[in-house]
XYZ file of C-alpha atoms in Angstrom:
495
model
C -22.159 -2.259 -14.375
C -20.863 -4.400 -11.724
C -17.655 -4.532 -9.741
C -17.027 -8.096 -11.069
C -17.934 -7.094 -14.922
C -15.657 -4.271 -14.626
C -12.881 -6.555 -13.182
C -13.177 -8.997 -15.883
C -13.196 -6.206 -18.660
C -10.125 -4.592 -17.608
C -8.519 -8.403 -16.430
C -9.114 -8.980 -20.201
C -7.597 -5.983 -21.449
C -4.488 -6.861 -19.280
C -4.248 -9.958 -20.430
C -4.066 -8.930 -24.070
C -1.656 -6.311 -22.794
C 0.776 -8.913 -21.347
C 0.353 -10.944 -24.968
C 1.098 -7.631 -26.975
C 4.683 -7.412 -24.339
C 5.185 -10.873 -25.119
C 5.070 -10.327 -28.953
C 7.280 -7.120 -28.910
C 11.324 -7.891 -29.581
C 12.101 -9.379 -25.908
C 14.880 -12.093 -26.929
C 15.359 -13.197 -23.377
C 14.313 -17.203 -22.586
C 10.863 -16.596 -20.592
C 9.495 -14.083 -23.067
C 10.338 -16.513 -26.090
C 9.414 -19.412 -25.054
C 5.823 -17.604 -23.825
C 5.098 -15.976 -27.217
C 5.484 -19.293 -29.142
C 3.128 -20.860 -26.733
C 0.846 -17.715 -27.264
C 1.231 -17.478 -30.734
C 0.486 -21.057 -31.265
C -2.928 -20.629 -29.001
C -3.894 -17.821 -30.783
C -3.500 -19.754 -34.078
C -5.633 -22.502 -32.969
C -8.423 -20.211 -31.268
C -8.197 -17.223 -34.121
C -7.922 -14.918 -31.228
C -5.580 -11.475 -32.045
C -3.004 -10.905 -29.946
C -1.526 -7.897 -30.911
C -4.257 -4.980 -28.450
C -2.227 -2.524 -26.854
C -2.042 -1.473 -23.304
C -1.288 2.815 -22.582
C 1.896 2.895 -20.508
C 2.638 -0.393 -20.730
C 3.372 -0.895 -24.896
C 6.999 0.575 -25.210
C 8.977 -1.897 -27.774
C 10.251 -4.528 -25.290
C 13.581 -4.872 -26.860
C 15.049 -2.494 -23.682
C 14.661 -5.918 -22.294
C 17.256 -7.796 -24.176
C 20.268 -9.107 -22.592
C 21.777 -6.264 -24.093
C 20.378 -3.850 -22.046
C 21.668 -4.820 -18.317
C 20.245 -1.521 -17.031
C 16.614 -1.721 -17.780
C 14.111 -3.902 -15.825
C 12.327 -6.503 -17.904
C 10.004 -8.364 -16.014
C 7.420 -7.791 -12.799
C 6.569 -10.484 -9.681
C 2.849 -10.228 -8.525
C 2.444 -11.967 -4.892
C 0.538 -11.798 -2.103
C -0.893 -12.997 1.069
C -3.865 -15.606 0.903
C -6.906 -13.434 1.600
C -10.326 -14.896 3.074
C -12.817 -12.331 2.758
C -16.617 -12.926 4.185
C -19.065 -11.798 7.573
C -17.875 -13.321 10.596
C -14.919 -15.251 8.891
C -12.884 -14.153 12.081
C -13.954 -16.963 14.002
C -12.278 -19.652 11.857
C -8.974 -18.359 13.233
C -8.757 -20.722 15.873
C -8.864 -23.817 13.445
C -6.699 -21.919 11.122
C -4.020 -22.286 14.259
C -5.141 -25.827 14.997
C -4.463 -26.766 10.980
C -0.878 -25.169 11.529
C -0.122 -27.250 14.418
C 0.690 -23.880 16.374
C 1.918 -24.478 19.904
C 2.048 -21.252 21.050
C 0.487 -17.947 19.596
C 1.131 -14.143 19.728
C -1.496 -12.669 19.606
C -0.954 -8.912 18.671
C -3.183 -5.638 19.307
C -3.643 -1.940 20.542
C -5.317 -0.878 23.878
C -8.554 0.223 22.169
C -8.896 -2.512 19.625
C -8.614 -5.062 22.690
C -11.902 -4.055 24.279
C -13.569 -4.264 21.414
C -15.751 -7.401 19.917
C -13.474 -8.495 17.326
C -10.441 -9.352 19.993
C -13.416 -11.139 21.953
C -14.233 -13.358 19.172
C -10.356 -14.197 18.222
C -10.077 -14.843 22.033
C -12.980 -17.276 21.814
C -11.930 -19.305 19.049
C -8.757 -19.931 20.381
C -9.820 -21.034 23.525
C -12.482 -23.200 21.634
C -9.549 -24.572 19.647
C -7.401 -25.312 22.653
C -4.798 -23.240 21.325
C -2.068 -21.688 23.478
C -1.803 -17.675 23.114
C -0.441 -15.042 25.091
C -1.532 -11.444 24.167
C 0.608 -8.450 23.347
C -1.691 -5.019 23.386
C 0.721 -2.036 23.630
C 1.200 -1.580 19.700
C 1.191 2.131 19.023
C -1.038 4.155 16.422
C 1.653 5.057 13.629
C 4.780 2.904 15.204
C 7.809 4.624 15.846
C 11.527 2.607 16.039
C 10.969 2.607 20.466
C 7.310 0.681 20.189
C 8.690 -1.678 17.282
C 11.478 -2.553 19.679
C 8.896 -3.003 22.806
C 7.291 -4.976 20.836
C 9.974 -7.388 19.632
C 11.413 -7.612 23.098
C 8.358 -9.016 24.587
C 8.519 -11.418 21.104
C 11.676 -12.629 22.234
C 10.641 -13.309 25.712
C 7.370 -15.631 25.054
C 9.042 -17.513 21.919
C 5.955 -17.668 19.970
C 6.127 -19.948 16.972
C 2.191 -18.335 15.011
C 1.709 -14.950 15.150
C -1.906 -12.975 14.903
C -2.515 -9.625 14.362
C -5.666 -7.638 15.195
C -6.019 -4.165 14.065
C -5.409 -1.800 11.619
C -1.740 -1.353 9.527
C 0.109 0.148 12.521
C -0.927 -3.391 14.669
C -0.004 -5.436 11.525
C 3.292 -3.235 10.785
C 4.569 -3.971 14.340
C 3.572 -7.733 14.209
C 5.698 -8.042 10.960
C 8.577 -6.472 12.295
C 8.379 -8.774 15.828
C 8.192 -11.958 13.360
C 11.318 -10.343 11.107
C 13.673 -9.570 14.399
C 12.562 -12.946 16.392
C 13.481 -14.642 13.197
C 16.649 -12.575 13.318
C 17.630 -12.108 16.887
C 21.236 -10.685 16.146
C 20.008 -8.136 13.975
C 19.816 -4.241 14.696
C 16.980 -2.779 13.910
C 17.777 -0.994 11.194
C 19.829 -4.012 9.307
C 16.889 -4.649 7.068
C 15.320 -1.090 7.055
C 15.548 0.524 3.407
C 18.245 2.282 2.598
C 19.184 5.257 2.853
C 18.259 5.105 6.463
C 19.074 1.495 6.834
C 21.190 -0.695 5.571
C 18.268 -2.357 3.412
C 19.946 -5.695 3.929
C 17.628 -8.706 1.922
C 15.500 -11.029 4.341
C 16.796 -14.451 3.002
C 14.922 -17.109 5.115
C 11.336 -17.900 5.852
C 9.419 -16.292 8.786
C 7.450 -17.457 11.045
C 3.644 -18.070 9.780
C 1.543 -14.592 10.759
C -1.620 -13.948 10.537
C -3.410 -10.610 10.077
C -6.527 -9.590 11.249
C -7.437 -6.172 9.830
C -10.193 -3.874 11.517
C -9.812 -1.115 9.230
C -10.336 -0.664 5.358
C -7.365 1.383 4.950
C -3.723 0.230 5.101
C -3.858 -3.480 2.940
C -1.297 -4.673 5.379
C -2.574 -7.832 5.259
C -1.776 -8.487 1.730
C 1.548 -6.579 1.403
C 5.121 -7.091 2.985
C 5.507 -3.629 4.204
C 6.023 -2.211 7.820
C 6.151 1.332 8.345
C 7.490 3.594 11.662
C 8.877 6.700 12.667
C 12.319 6.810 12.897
C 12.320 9.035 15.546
C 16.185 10.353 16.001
C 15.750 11.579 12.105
C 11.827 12.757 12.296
C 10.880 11.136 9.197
C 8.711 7.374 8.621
C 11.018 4.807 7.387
C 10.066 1.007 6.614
C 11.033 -2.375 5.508
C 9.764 -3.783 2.389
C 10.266 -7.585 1.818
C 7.960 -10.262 0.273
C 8.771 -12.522 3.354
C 7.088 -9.888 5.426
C 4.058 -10.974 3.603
C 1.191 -12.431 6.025
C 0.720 -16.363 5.538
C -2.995 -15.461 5.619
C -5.212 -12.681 5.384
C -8.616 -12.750 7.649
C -10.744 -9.650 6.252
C -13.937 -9.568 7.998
C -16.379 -6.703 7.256
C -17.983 -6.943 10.532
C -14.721 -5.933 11.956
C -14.490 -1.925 10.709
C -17.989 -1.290 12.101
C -16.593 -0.101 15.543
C -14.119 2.619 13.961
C -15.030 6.024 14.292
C -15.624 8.397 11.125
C -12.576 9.994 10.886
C -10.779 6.568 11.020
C -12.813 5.790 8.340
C -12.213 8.810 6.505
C -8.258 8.375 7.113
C -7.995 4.796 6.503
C -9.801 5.210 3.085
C -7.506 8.060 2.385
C -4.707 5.658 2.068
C -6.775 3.375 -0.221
C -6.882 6.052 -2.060
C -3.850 7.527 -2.527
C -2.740 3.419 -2.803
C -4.755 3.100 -6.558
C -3.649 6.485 -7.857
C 0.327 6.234 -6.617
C 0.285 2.617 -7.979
C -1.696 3.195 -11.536
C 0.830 6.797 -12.202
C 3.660 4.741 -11.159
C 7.012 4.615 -13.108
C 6.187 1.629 -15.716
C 8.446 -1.595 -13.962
C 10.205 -1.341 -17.373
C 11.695 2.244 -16.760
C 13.066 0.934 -13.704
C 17.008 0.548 -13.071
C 19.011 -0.967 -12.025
C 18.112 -4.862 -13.063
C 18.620 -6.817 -10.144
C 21.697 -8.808 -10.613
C 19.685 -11.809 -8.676
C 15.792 -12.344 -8.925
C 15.610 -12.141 -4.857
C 16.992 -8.864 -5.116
C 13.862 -7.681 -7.442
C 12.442 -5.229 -4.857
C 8.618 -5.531 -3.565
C 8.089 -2.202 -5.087
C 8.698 -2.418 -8.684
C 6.663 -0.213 -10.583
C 3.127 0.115 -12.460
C 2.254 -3.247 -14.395
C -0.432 -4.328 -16.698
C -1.719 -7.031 -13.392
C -1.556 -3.993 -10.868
C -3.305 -1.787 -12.901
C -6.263 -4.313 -12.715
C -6.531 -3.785 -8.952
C -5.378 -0.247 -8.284
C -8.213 0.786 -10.776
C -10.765 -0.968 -9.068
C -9.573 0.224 -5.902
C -10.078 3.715 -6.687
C -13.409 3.248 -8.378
C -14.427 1.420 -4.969
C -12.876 4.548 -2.765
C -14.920 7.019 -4.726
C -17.958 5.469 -4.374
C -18.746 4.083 -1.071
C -15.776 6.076 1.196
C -18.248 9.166 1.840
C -21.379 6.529 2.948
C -18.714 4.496 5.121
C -17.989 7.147 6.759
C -21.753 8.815 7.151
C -23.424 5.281 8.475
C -21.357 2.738 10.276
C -23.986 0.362 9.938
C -24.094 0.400 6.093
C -22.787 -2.972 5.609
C -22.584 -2.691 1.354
C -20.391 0.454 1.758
C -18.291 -1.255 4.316
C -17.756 -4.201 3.033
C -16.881 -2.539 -0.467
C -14.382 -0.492 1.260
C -12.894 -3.301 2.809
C -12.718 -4.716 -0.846
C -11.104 -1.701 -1.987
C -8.325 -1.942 1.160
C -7.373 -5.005 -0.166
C -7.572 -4.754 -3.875
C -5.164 -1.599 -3.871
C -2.793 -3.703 -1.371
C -2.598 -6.088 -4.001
C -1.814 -3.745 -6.483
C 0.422 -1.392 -4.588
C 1.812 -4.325 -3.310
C 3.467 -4.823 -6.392
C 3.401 -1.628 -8.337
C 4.604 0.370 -5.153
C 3.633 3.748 -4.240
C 5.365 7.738 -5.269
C 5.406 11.058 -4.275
C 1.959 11.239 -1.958
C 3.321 8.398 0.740
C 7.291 9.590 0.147
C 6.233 13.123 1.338
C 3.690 11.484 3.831
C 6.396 10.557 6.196
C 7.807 13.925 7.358
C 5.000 15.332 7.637
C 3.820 12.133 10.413
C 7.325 12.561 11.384
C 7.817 16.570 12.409
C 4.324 16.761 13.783
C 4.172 18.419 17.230
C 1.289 19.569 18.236
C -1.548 18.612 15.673
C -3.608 16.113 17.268
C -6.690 14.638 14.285
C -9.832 13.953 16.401
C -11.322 10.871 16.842
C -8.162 9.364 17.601
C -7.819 7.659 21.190
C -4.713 8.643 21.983
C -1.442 10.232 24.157
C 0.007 11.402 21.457
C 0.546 13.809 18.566
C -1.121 12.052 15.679
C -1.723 13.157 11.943
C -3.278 9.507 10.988
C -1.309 7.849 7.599
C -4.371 8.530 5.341
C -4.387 12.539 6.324
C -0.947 12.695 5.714
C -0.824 11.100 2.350
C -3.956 13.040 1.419
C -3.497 16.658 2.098
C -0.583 16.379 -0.430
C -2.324 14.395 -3.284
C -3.915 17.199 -5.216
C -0.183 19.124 -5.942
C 1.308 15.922 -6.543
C -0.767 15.054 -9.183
C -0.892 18.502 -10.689
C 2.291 18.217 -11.302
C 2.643 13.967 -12.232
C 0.174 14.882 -15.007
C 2.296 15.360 -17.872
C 4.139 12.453 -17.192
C 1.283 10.296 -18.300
C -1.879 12.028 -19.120
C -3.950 9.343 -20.133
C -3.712 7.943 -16.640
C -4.352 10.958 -14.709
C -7.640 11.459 -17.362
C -8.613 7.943 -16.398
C -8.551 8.709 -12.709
C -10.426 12.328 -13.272
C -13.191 10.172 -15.286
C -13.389 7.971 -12.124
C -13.955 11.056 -9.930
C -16.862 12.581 -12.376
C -15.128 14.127 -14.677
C -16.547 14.629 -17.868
C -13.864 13.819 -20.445
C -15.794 14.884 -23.499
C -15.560 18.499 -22.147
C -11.857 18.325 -21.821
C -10.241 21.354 -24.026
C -7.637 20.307 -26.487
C -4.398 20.424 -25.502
C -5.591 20.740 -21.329
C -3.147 19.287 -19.020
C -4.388 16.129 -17.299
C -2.878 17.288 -13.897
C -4.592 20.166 -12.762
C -7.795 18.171 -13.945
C -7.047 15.425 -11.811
C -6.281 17.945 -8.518
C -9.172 19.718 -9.124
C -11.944 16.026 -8.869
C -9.163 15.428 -5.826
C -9.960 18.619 -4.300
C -13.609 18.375 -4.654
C -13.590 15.060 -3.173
C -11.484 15.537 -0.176
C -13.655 18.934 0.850
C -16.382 16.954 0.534
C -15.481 14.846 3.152
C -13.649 17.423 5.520
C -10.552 16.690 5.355
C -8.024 19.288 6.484
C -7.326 22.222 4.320
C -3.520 21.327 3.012
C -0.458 21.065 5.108
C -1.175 24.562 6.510
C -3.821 23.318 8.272
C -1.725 20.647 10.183
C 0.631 23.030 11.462
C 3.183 23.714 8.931
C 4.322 26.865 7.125
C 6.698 28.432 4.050
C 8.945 28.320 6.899
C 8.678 24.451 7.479
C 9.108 23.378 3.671
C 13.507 22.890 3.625
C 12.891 20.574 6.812
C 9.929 18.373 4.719
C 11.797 18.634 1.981
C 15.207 17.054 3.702
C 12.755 14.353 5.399
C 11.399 13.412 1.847
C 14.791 12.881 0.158
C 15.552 9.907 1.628
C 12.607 7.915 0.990
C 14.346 6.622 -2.305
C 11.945 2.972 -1.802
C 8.993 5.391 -3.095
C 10.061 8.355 -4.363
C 11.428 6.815 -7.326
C 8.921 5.159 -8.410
C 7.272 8.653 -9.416
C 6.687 8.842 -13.274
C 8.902 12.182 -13.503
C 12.212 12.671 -11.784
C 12.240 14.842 -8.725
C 14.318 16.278 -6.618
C 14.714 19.020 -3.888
C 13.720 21.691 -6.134
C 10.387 20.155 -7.719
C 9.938 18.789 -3.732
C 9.688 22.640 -2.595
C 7.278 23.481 -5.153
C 4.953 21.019 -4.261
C 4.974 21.317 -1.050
C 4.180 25.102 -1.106
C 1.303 23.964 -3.670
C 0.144 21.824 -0.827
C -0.155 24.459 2.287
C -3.811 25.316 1.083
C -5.859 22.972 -1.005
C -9.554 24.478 -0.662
């Protein structure tokens, strides 16, 4: 079956999902007004409304305005995305049709030699269009290269930005837009709180486009920027839709240059992206209600729409990751994987992520001395996708009974025959063992153990973890320090 069968089959199922919310006891204006224009459709067409969705059926009278606690609706956005080979040469005309007088153009030091920064560089100059170049992003941002960054921003005035590279070249970009936009504010005025002070982004940014050269992060579809917050040791972020990218360029062509353990990591995240995003707390679970709809956060929990992406994401990752990765040159398994980067930004993008990414940033954060090869650079480096990875198979062993049918889904997706399943076998361990197949498969280090860490090391992760409220909870169970330290010791060894 097709990607774009499958896609229709489950958009379909969504859809009748959404109808069946509609239809539930929801007395608030929108839902009303929606089920008597659904209800009178469906008379006219004979069509049934009345399918249920797993997860996402619960009697929508928590929704009334009786219930101020309780979320009752979802917001699906994101950036305009122009997929296709060689579609990054239209970027120059892109800048000409927004009257741009003066572009930043924003990369790393490797991804500036390489062809894709030679063919943005054309088109400009083709275009006539002004630029001046920016190329000391760093490979997972802390809060000193985000500042470098915004301080040569405020210096050349831009009024277009363009990034080229992978999420840490579109994180910084976002966050040089935000603070030039906002050239009072400290940096961490709109980082999330804890950490921050998670302040709202009120007015428009400047237009950005985002050029992304690996299938990994979605950046260019979500408004998220992520960096180590280096006095505390732990990744930290902003999450706002005006973050968002104006445009998405996603050019195949552009990922053939990475090396396979970028691959590998980048398609990590993907992964970990769909399964965070389809296990995610249902948006209806989610308190408090924002007292304003600006204050809805980007993050806002699984959803019948997101679940149409996130799955497709993941089916996508487990399929053509481990040839992407093998063959640089094999342009179906690249471009697929591209697909999938974007598809689970979409959905994640909305949905949000849990436990995997929320654990993910201390241990970026209190890395030393591992260094993952393949990775051109001065630094100690365990890449995003590693970090979210190594942890995945103990998180979902223990997210399982939380939501079974989901974690079954996502087993099925890996191979797993469902029609062997035992009566009354827990869903999690299931999951974490297709998760541990798949990740020794493609040599991906052995648990946190492997990147450095010990028993001794788990209070410290743990502490860095706790604050990462954005994420953490949005995981379908409740969890705090103690349920932290037993997944975490779950997650020295995998293999």
């Amino acid at each position: 079956m097709s990607a774009a069968v499958r896609v229709a089959q489950t958009s379909q199922a969504s859809i009748k999902s959404l109808i069946s919310l509609m239809n539930k006891s929801c007395t608030c204006p929108a839902h009303s007004n929606a089920r008597r224009i659904l209800q009178n459709n469906n008379s006219a067409s004979g069509t049934d409304a009345t399918s249920k969705h797993h997860h996402h059926t619960k009697d929508c009278s928590h929704a009334s305005h009786n219930d101020t606690e309780h979320e009752y609706a979802f917001e699906m956005a994101s950036s305009t995305m122009r997929f296709g080979e060689g579609v990054t040469c239209e970027v120059g005309q892109d800048l000409v049709n927004m009257k741009a007088k003066k572009v930043l153009v924003m990369t790393d030091p490797n991804i500036a030699k390489l062809p894709v920064m030679k063919t943005v560089v054309e088109s400009l100059k083709a275009n006539n269009v002004p630029f001046v170049v920016y190329d000391k992003t760093r490979a997972e941002p802390t809060d000193q290269s985000f500042m470098d960054a915004i301080a040569f921003t405020k210096e050349h005035r831009p009024d277009v930005f363009v990034a080229v590279g992978g999420g840490s070249v579109m994180d910084t970009c976002k966050a040089a837009n935000l603070y030039f936009n906002y050239p009072d504010a400290d940096l961490l005025e709109f980082v999330n709180a804890p950490i921050g002070k998670g302040s709202v982004i009120t007015k428009d940014l400047s237009p950005l486009i985002a050029i992304p050269t690996t299938a990994g992060t979605g950046s260019e579809t979500t408004g998220t920027a992520i960096f180590d917050y280096e006095p505390l040791h732990v990744k930290t972020g902003i999450a706002n839709r005006k973050l968002r990218p104006t445009l998405g360029i996603v050019d195949p062509l552009n990922t053939r240059t990475m090396p396979s353990q970028v691959k590998i990591a980048s398609g990590l995240d993907v992964l970990c992206h769909a399964l965070e995003s389809y296990t995610a707390l249902p948006y209806y679970e989610r308190t408090p209600r924002p007292a304003n709809p600006a204050e809805r956060p980007a993050y806002q929990g699984s959803n019948p729409i997101s679940d149409i992406w996130s799955l497709e994401a993941l089916r996508l990752t487990v399929k053509y990751l481990a040839r992407s990765a093998k063959d640089p040159l094999d342009m179906e398994a690249n471009t697929q994987m591209c697909l999938a980067a974007s598809a689970a930004g979409t959905g994640f993008g909305s949905a949000g992520v849990h436990l995997c990414h929320g654990m993910s940033y201390p241990i970026s954060g209190l890395n030393k001395t591992y260094k993952h090869p393949e990775y051109n650079v001065d630094h100690s480096i365990v890449p995003h996708g590693i970090s979210v990875a190594v942890t995945a198979p103990a998180v979902f062993r223990y997210t399982g009974a939380a939501c079974p049918d989901r974690h079954f889904k996502a087993a099925e997706i890996f191979g797993a025959d469902l029609s062997k399943v035992r009566k009354g076998e827990s869903a999690g361990p299931l999951l974490a063992d297709q998760l541990t197949k798949f990740l020794e498969n493609l040599g991906v280090p052995d648990g946190i153990g492997a990147l450095g860490y010990t028993k001794a090391d788990i209070p410290a992760l743990v502490k860095g973890t706790l604050p990462q409220h954005r994420v953490t909870k949005l995981a379908p169970l409740a969890t705090g320090a103690e349920a932290l330290e037993k997944i975490f010791e779950d997650a020295i060894k995998n293999y």
